[in-house]
Amino acid sequence: MTKFSGSLMGLGNPLLDISADVGQEILDKYDLKMDNAILAEEKHLPIYKELVDNYSPQYIAGGATQNSIRVAQWIMTANGKPGQCAYMGCIGNDAFGRQLEECAAADGVCVHYMKDESTPTGTCAVLVKGGERSLIANLAAANNFKPSHLETAESKAIYESASVYYIAGFFLTVSVDSLKIVAEHALANNKTFCLNLSAPFIIDFFGDQVATALEYADYLFCNESEAAAYAKKHNLGDDLKEVALKIAASPKKNASKPRTVIFTQGSSSTIVACDGKVEEFAVTPLPKEQLVDTNGAGDAFVGGFLAGLLEGKDVGSCVEAGHWAARFIIQQSGCTLTKACEYKF
């Protein structure tokens, strides 16, 4: 296992992405929309075998939080700081799980997975069409993470030595109690807790869990569709800059530091709100012919931003690192780190 010297810890749903370029017919067959993420229902379960049998897919280490942690460590390594990032989640004791472990280790992340002996490692079907993607997650073992894993000596050593924590909203469907253990530790020790809303369905169907987690969040990330879904649910209006300000000002457990809210908008400007002020940061557009796959763009942005936080940079520098990481990832298939990072703070 990679040695963890303690800075950033992620907690989430480790999934092996099964990624393939597809046509409209398979999207129609399974009633899927582009640029969307859902949990697999019974009707979606045959899609995984169909991709394997008919589409020559790529297998890529995935899961939103794990992607962000891998990108953050990739950047930290480039800046002379290996072993800064750790990650926990639940996998099965199987080949896919071992593939996830190997990938994380290759990226320099200290993983301390809980292992479920009776449930397979979770998978995510990634359907790519015209550079956009549709995600269908079958959580399997990832759904079985338990707070008891955080009570082990190794887990405690990891989360007690970290200073920044990141959890994507997808984990809210799995174990809010586990999230609260980490968030309460961050609160008690004045450490930094970061949350992502992750997908409109999280906001629409797991509202109580979102409300619980949001009170702990020092940094909140989401994209424009998630921001719009949150605004609609809470009657915050249509102006995303105003929405960001309102979320930043909403109740917060650690009143000693203001909440920073970050809305990404693809190739449009990133919105950042904090302490009654809102800023926009332009994104350098990528020529369409260089776009390969938007899967992982948001995760990569967060990874770059978190690396900036670990380096003690201001919010503008954190956003710049996030934009750079997202730009790199959308030129790859999935969230794959195909070469040494060239980003220096």
Short mmCIF file of C-alpha atoms in Angstrom, two decimals:
data_model
loop_
_atom_site.label_atom_id
_atom_site.label_comp_id
_atom_site.label_asym_id
_atom_site.label_seq_id
_atom_site.Cartn_x
_atom_site.Cartn_y
_atom_site.Cartn_z
CA MET A 1 0.00 0.00 0.00
CA THR A 2 1.18 3.53 -0.79
CA LYS A 3 2.46 5.28 2.34
CA PHE A 4 0.16 8.12 3.42
CA SER A 5 1.84 11.14 4.94
CA GLY A 6 -1.45 12.89 5.53
CA SER A 7 -3.22 15.72 3.71
CA LEU A 8 -6.35 14.74 1.75
CA MET A 9 -8.77 11.89 2.38
CA GLY A 10 -11.68 10.87 0.16
CA LEU A 11 -14.59 8.60 1.05
CA GLY A 12 -16.80 7.29 -1.73
CA ASN A 13 -18.06 4.57 -4.05
CA PRO A 14 -15.18 2.79 -5.85
CA LEU A 15 -16.40 1.58 -9.25
CA LEU A 16 -14.73 0.06 -12.26
CA ASP A 17 -15.86 2.00 -15.33
CA ILE A 18 -16.82 -0.09 -18.37
CA SER A 19 -16.52 2.56 -21.06
CA ALA A 20 -17.53 2.30 -24.72
CA ASP A 21 -18.40 4.47 -27.70
CA VAL A 22 -22.02 3.77 -28.60
CA GLY A 23 -24.75 4.75 -31.01
CA GLN A 24 -28.19 6.18 -30.27
CA GLU A 25 -29.85 2.76 -30.45
CA ILE A 26 -28.45 1.49 -27.11
CA LEU A 27 -29.36 4.79 -25.42
CA ASP A 28 -32.92 4.42 -26.67
CA LYS A 29 -33.04 0.73 -25.71
CA TYR A 30 -32.24 1.51 -22.06
CA ASP A 31 -34.03 4.88 -21.92
CA LEU A 32 -30.84 6.85 -21.21
CA LYS A 33 -30.04 10.55 -21.54
CA MET A 34 -26.65 12.03 -22.38
CA ASP A 35 -24.77 14.11 -19.81
CA ASN A 36 -26.55 12.32 -16.98
CA ALA A 37 -25.73 9.92 -14.13
CA ILE A 38 -28.15 7.41 -12.63
CA LEU A 39 -28.20 4.33 -10.41
CA ALA A 40 -28.94 1.11 -12.28
CA GLU A 41 -32.46 -0.27 -12.03
CA GLU A 42 -33.49 -3.82 -12.91
CA LYS A 43 -34.07 -2.80 -16.55
CA HIS A 44 -30.48 -1.54 -16.88
CA LEU A 45 -28.65 -4.61 -15.56
CA PRO A 46 -28.20 -6.37 -18.96
CA ILE A 47 -26.28 -3.36 -20.29
CA TYR A 48 -23.01 -4.34 -18.60
CA LYS A 49 -22.82 -7.72 -20.36
CA GLU A 50 -23.97 -6.12 -23.62
CA LEU A 51 -21.09 -3.61 -23.49
CA VAL A 52 -18.57 -6.37 -22.72
CA ASP A 53 -19.87 -8.69 -25.46
CA ASN A 54 -20.50 -6.20 -28.27
CA TYR A 55 -18.52 -2.98 -27.79
CA SER A 56 -14.86 -3.82 -26.88
CA PRO A 57 -15.00 -1.52 -23.83
CA GLN A 58 -12.15 0.00 -21.85
CA TYR A 59 -11.91 -0.80 -18.13
CA ILE A 60 -10.99 2.32 -16.14
CA ALA A 61 -10.76 2.88 -12.38
CA GLY A 62 -13.71 5.08 -11.50
CA GLY A 63 -16.09 6.39 -8.90
CA ALA A 64 -16.39 10.17 -8.63
CA THR A 65 -14.53 10.68 -5.35
CA GLN A 66 -11.77 8.22 -6.24
CA ASN A 67 -11.25 10.02 -9.57
CA SER A 68 -10.83 13.38 -7.81
CA ILE A 69 -8.40 11.92 -5.26
CA ARG A 70 -6.34 10.28 -8.03
CA VAL A 71 -6.12 13.58 -9.95
CA ALA A 72 -5.20 15.53 -6.81
CA GLN A 73 -2.35 13.10 -6.04
CA TRP A 74 -1.20 13.17 -9.68
CA ILE A 75 -0.78 16.94 -9.40
CA MET A 76 0.78 16.79 -5.92
CA THR A 77 3.34 14.24 -7.15
CA ALA A 78 4.29 16.62 -9.96
CA ASN A 79 4.87 19.26 -7.29
CA GLY A 80 7.22 17.02 -5.29
CA LYS A 81 4.70 15.77 -2.73
CA PRO A 82 3.96 12.03 -3.03
CA GLY A 83 1.75 10.17 -0.55
CA GLN A 84 -0.57 13.10 0.17
CA CYS A 85 -3.90 11.49 -0.75
CA ALA A 86 -5.87 8.58 0.71
CA TYR A 87 -9.18 7.00 -0.20
CA MET A 88 -11.69 4.61 1.34
CA GLY A 89 -14.71 2.78 -0.03
CA CYS A 90 -16.02 -0.77 -0.30
CA ILE A 91 -15.05 -3.29 -3.02
CA GLY A 92 -15.53 -7.00 -3.55
CA ASN A 93 -12.78 -9.57 -3.14
CA ASP A 94 -12.49 -10.14 -6.90
CA ALA A 95 -10.53 -9.33 -10.05
CA PHE A 96 -12.26 -5.97 -10.60
CA GLY A 97 -11.45 -4.98 -7.02
CA ARG A 98 -7.80 -5.91 -7.49
CA GLN A 99 -7.78 -3.87 -10.71
CA LEU A 100 -9.01 -0.84 -8.76
CA GLU A 101 -6.32 -1.33 -6.11
CA GLU A 102 -3.58 -1.60 -8.73
CA CYS A 103 -4.76 1.53 -10.54
CA ALA A 104 -4.93 3.59 -7.33
CA ALA A 105 -1.48 2.41 -6.28
CA ALA A 106 -0.08 3.27 -9.72
CA ASP A 107 -1.46 6.79 -9.26
CA GLY A 108 0.18 7.08 -5.83
CA VAL A 109 -3.04 7.01 -3.78
CA CYS A 110 -3.13 5.23 -0.42
CA VAL A 111 -6.28 3.11 -0.59
CA HIS A 112 -7.74 1.37 2.44
CA TYR A 113 -10.75 -0.43 1.02
CA MET A 114 -13.34 -2.27 3.03
CA LYS A 115 -13.76 -5.67 1.32
CA ASP A 116 -17.09 -7.44 1.01
CA GLU A 117 -16.52 -11.18 0.59
CA SER A 118 -20.01 -11.89 -0.77
CA THR A 119 -20.70 -8.98 -3.16
CA PRO A 120 -18.86 -8.12 -6.39
CA THR A 121 -17.00 -4.86 -6.95
CA GLY A 122 -19.26 -2.09 -8.26
CA THR A 123 -19.25 -1.15 -11.93
CA CYS A 124 -20.32 1.87 -13.94
CA ALA A 125 -21.42 1.67 -17.57
CA VAL A 126 -20.02 4.71 -19.37
CA LEU A 127 -21.73 5.27 -22.71
CA VAL A 128 -19.84 7.80 -24.83
CA LYS A 129 -21.41 9.46 -27.86
CA GLY A 130 -20.10 12.60 -29.54
CA GLY A 131 -17.80 13.38 -26.62
CA GLU A 132 -20.68 13.36 -24.09
CA ARG A 133 -21.45 10.57 -21.70
CA SER A 134 -24.25 8.76 -19.88
CA LEU A 135 -23.38 6.93 -16.65
CA ILE A 136 -25.25 3.98 -15.12
CA ALA A 137 -23.77 2.86 -11.79
CA ASN A 138 -24.33 -0.60 -10.33
CA LEU A 139 -22.96 0.03 -6.84
CA ALA A 140 -22.86 -3.64 -5.71
CA ALA A 141 -20.14 -3.79 -3.01
CA ALA A 142 -19.74 0.00 -2.98
CA ASN A 143 -23.22 0.15 -1.47
CA ASN A 144 -22.08 -1.86 1.56
CA PHE A 145 -19.59 0.50 3.19
CA LYS A 146 -20.14 0.52 6.96
CA PRO A 147 -19.11 2.95 9.71
CA SER A 148 -17.33 0.01 11.39
CA HIS A 149 -14.56 0.31 8.77
CA LEU A 150 -13.77 3.78 10.10
CA GLU A 151 -13.28 2.32 13.58
CA THR A 152 -10.26 0.22 12.55
CA ALA A 153 -6.85 1.45 13.70
CA GLU A 154 -5.63 1.92 10.13
CA SER A 155 -8.70 3.95 9.13
CA LYS A 156 -8.43 6.16 12.20
CA ALA A 157 -4.73 6.78 11.52
CA ILE A 158 -5.63 7.89 7.98
CA TYR A 159 -8.52 10.21 8.71
CA GLU A 160 -7.00 11.67 11.86
CA SER A 161 -3.80 12.63 10.00
CA ALA A 162 -5.64 14.23 7.06
CA SER A 163 -6.46 17.94 7.04
CA VAL A 164 -8.86 18.08 4.06
CA TYR A 165 -11.76 15.70 3.35
CA TYR A 166 -13.74 15.22 0.16
CA ILE A 167 -16.94 13.23 -0.33
CA ALA A 168 -19.10 13.24 -3.46
CA GLY A 169 -22.87 13.29 -3.11
CA PHE A 170 -23.13 9.78 -4.56
CA PHE A 171 -21.96 8.46 -1.16
CA LEU A 172 -25.09 9.94 0.45
CA THR A 173 -27.04 6.95 -0.94
CA VAL A 174 -24.68 4.56 0.90
CA SER A 175 -23.78 5.66 4.44
CA VAL A 176 -24.59 9.09 5.84
CA ASP A 177 -23.45 7.80 9.25
CA SER A 178 -19.95 7.21 7.83
CA LEU A 179 -19.93 10.68 6.29
CA LYS A 180 -20.90 12.16 9.66
CA ILE A 181 -18.01 10.42 11.45
CA VAL A 182 -15.53 12.08 9.08
CA ALA A 183 -17.41 15.41 9.01
CA GLU A 184 -17.67 15.57 12.81
CA HIS A 185 -13.92 14.91 13.09
CA ALA A 186 -13.28 17.77 10.63
CA LEU A 187 -15.61 20.04 12.59
CA ALA A 188 -14.10 19.21 16.00
CA ASN A 189 -10.57 19.85 14.72
CA ASN A 190 -11.31 22.86 12.49
CA LYS A 191 -10.26 20.92 9.39
CA THR A 192 -11.67 21.42 5.88
CA PHE A 193 -14.67 19.39 4.69
CA CYS A 194 -15.63 19.41 0.99
CA LEU A 195 -18.80 18.07 -0.60
CA ASN A 196 -20.11 17.63 -4.15
CA LEU A 197 -23.81 17.47 -5.04
CA SER A 198 -22.82 15.11 -7.88
CA ALA A 199 -26.12 14.56 -9.78
CA PRO A 200 -29.67 15.95 -9.98
CA PHE A 201 -31.14 12.65 -8.70
CA ILE A 202 -29.17 13.03 -5.45
CA ILE A 203 -30.77 16.45 -4.90
CA ASP A 204 -34.25 15.30 -5.94
CA PHE A 205 -34.44 12.00 -4.05
CA PHE A 206 -31.94 12.28 -1.19
CA GLY A 207 -32.78 15.78 0.02
CA ASP A 208 -32.57 15.02 3.74
CA GLN A 209 -29.14 13.45 3.33
CA VAL A 210 -27.95 16.46 1.30
CA ALA A 211 -29.23 18.83 3.99
CA THR A 212 -27.36 16.87 6.68
CA ALA A 213 -24.07 16.88 4.75
CA LEU A 214 -24.31 20.47 3.53
CA GLU A 215 -24.16 21.91 7.04
CA TYR A 216 -20.63 20.52 7.37
CA ALA A 217 -19.41 21.73 3.98
CA ASP A 218 -16.67 24.37 3.90
CA TYR A 219 -16.49 23.90 0.11
CA LEU A 220 -19.42 22.80 -2.04
CA PHE A 221 -18.97 21.77 -5.67
CA CYS A 222 -21.55 21.08 -8.38
CA ASN A 223 -22.19 21.68 -12.07
CA GLU A 224 -24.83 23.91 -13.60
CA SER A 225 -27.50 21.19 -13.93
CA GLU A 226 -27.08 20.19 -10.28
CA ALA A 227 -27.14 23.86 -9.23
CA ALA A 228 -30.37 24.36 -11.19
CA ALA A 229 -31.91 21.25 -9.61
CA TYR A 230 -31.00 22.46 -6.11
CA ALA A 231 -32.35 25.95 -6.87
CA LYS A 232 -35.63 24.51 -8.17
CA LYS A 233 -36.10 22.25 -5.15
CA HIS A 234 -35.42 25.10 -2.68
CA ASN A 235 -37.03 27.95 -4.66
CA LEU A 236 -33.78 29.91 -4.97
CA GLY A 237 -34.49 31.41 -8.41
CA ASP A 238 -32.84 31.04 -11.82
CA ASP A 239 -29.78 33.31 -11.48
CA LEU A 240 -26.96 30.87 -10.67
CA LYS A 241 -24.78 33.59 -9.18
CA GLU A 242 -27.56 34.42 -6.72
CA VAL A 243 -28.13 30.71 -6.08
CA ALA A 244 -24.42 30.28 -5.26
CA LEU A 245 -24.54 33.20 -2.82
CA LYS A 246 -27.65 31.80 -1.11
CA ILE A 247 -26.12 28.34 -0.68
CA ALA A 248 -22.89 29.91 0.62
CA ALA A 249 -24.95 31.78 3.25
CA SER A 250 -27.06 28.78 4.31
CA PRO A 251 -26.64 27.26 7.83
CA LYS A 252 -23.16 25.92 8.60
CA LYS A 253 -21.86 24.02 11.63
CA ASN A 254 -18.37 25.56 11.60
CA ALA A 255 -19.17 29.25 11.75
CA SER A 256 -15.48 30.18 12.07
CA LYS A 257 -14.96 30.03 8.30
CA PRO A 258 -17.33 30.97 5.49
CA ARG A 259 -18.57 28.40 2.99
CA THR A 260 -17.20 28.61 -0.56
CA VAL A 261 -19.56 27.43 -3.31
CA ILE A 262 -18.17 26.47 -6.72
CA PHE A 263 -20.40 25.93 -9.79
CA THR A 264 -18.72 24.57 -12.93
CA GLN A 265 -20.51 25.12 -16.24
CA GLY A 266 -18.61 23.06 -18.81
CA SER A 267 -16.91 25.47 -21.20
CA SER A 268 -18.70 28.48 -19.64
CA SER A 269 -17.27 30.43 -16.71
CA THR A 270 -16.92 28.83 -13.28
CA ILE A 271 -18.89 30.66 -10.56
CA VAL A 272 -17.41 31.01 -7.06
CA ALA A 273 -19.37 32.51 -4.15
CA CYS A 274 -18.10 33.17 -0.63
CA ASP A 275 -18.80 35.64 2.15
CA GLY A 276 -21.36 37.67 0.18
CA LYS A 277 -19.17 38.03 -2.92
CA VAL A 278 -19.37 36.18 -6.23
CA GLU A 279 -16.69 35.85 -8.92
CA GLU A 280 -16.55 34.26 -12.35
CA PHE A 281 -13.49 32.53 -13.81
CA ALA A 282 -13.36 32.04 -17.57
CA VAL A 283 -12.61 28.63 -19.06
CA THR A 284 -10.20 28.45 -22.00
CA PRO A 285 -12.25 26.71 -24.70
CA LEU A 286 -10.97 23.43 -26.13
CA PRO A 287 -11.27 22.96 -29.91
CA LYS A 288 -14.06 20.45 -30.60
CA GLU A 289 -11.73 18.14 -32.50
CA GLN A 290 -9.58 17.70 -29.36
CA LEU A 291 -12.54 16.67 -27.18
CA VAL A 292 -12.56 12.92 -26.56
CA ASP A 293 -14.82 12.33 -23.57
CA THR A 294 -16.38 14.61 -20.92
CA ASN A 295 -16.58 11.70 -18.44
CA GLY A 296 -14.47 12.68 -15.45
CA ALA A 297 -14.25 16.41 -16.28
CA GLY A 298 -16.03 17.49 -13.11
CA ASP A 299 -14.08 14.98 -11.00
CA ALA A 300 -10.81 16.24 -12.48
CA PHE A 301 -11.76 19.86 -11.78
CA VAL A 302 -12.32 19.01 -8.13
CA GLY A 303 -9.00 17.11 -8.01
CA GLY A 304 -7.13 20.13 -9.34
CA PHE A 305 -8.95 22.48 -6.98
CA LEU A 306 -8.21 20.25 -3.98
CA ALA A 307 -4.52 20.09 -4.93
CA GLY A 308 -4.54 23.89 -4.84
CA LEU A 309 -6.10 23.81 -1.37
CA LEU A 310 -3.41 21.42 -0.15
CA GLU A 311 -0.79 23.83 -1.47
CA GLY A 312 -2.44 26.72 0.41
CA LYS A 313 -3.33 28.60 -2.77
CA ASP A 314 -6.06 31.26 -3.11
CA VAL A 315 -9.38 30.34 -4.68
CA GLY A 316 -8.44 31.76 -8.10
CA SER A 317 -5.33 29.56 -8.25
CA CYS A 318 -7.39 26.54 -7.12
CA VAL A 319 -9.92 27.17 -9.91
CA GLU A 320 -7.09 27.56 -12.45
CA ALA A 321 -5.65 24.17 -11.40
CA GLY A 322 -9.14 22.67 -11.66
CA HIS A 323 -9.64 24.05 -15.16
CA TRP A 324 -6.26 22.72 -16.25
CA ALA A 325 -6.99 19.22 -14.88
CA ALA A 326 -10.45 19.09 -16.49
CA ARG A 327 -9.00 20.25 -19.83
CA PHE A 328 -6.44 17.43 -19.69
CA ILE A 329 -9.00 14.75 -18.78
CA ILE A 330 -11.52 15.59 -21.52
CA GLN A 331 -8.78 14.87 -24.05
CA GLN A 332 -8.56 11.27 -22.70
CA SER A 333 -11.00 8.39 -22.63
CA GLY A 334 -12.40 8.44 -19.10
CA CYS A 335 -10.53 9.74 -16.08
CA THR A 336 -7.21 8.27 -17.18
CA LEU A 337 -3.87 9.81 -16.23
CA THR A 338 -1.92 8.86 -19.33
CA LYS A 339 1.32 10.69 -18.59
CA ALA A 340 3.16 12.52 -15.83
CA CYS A 341 1.43 15.71 -14.74
CA GLU A 342 3.02 18.89 -16.07
CA TYR A 343 1.11 21.35 -13.85
CA LYS A 344 3.22 23.30 -11.40
CA PHE A 345 1.94 25.73 -8.78
#
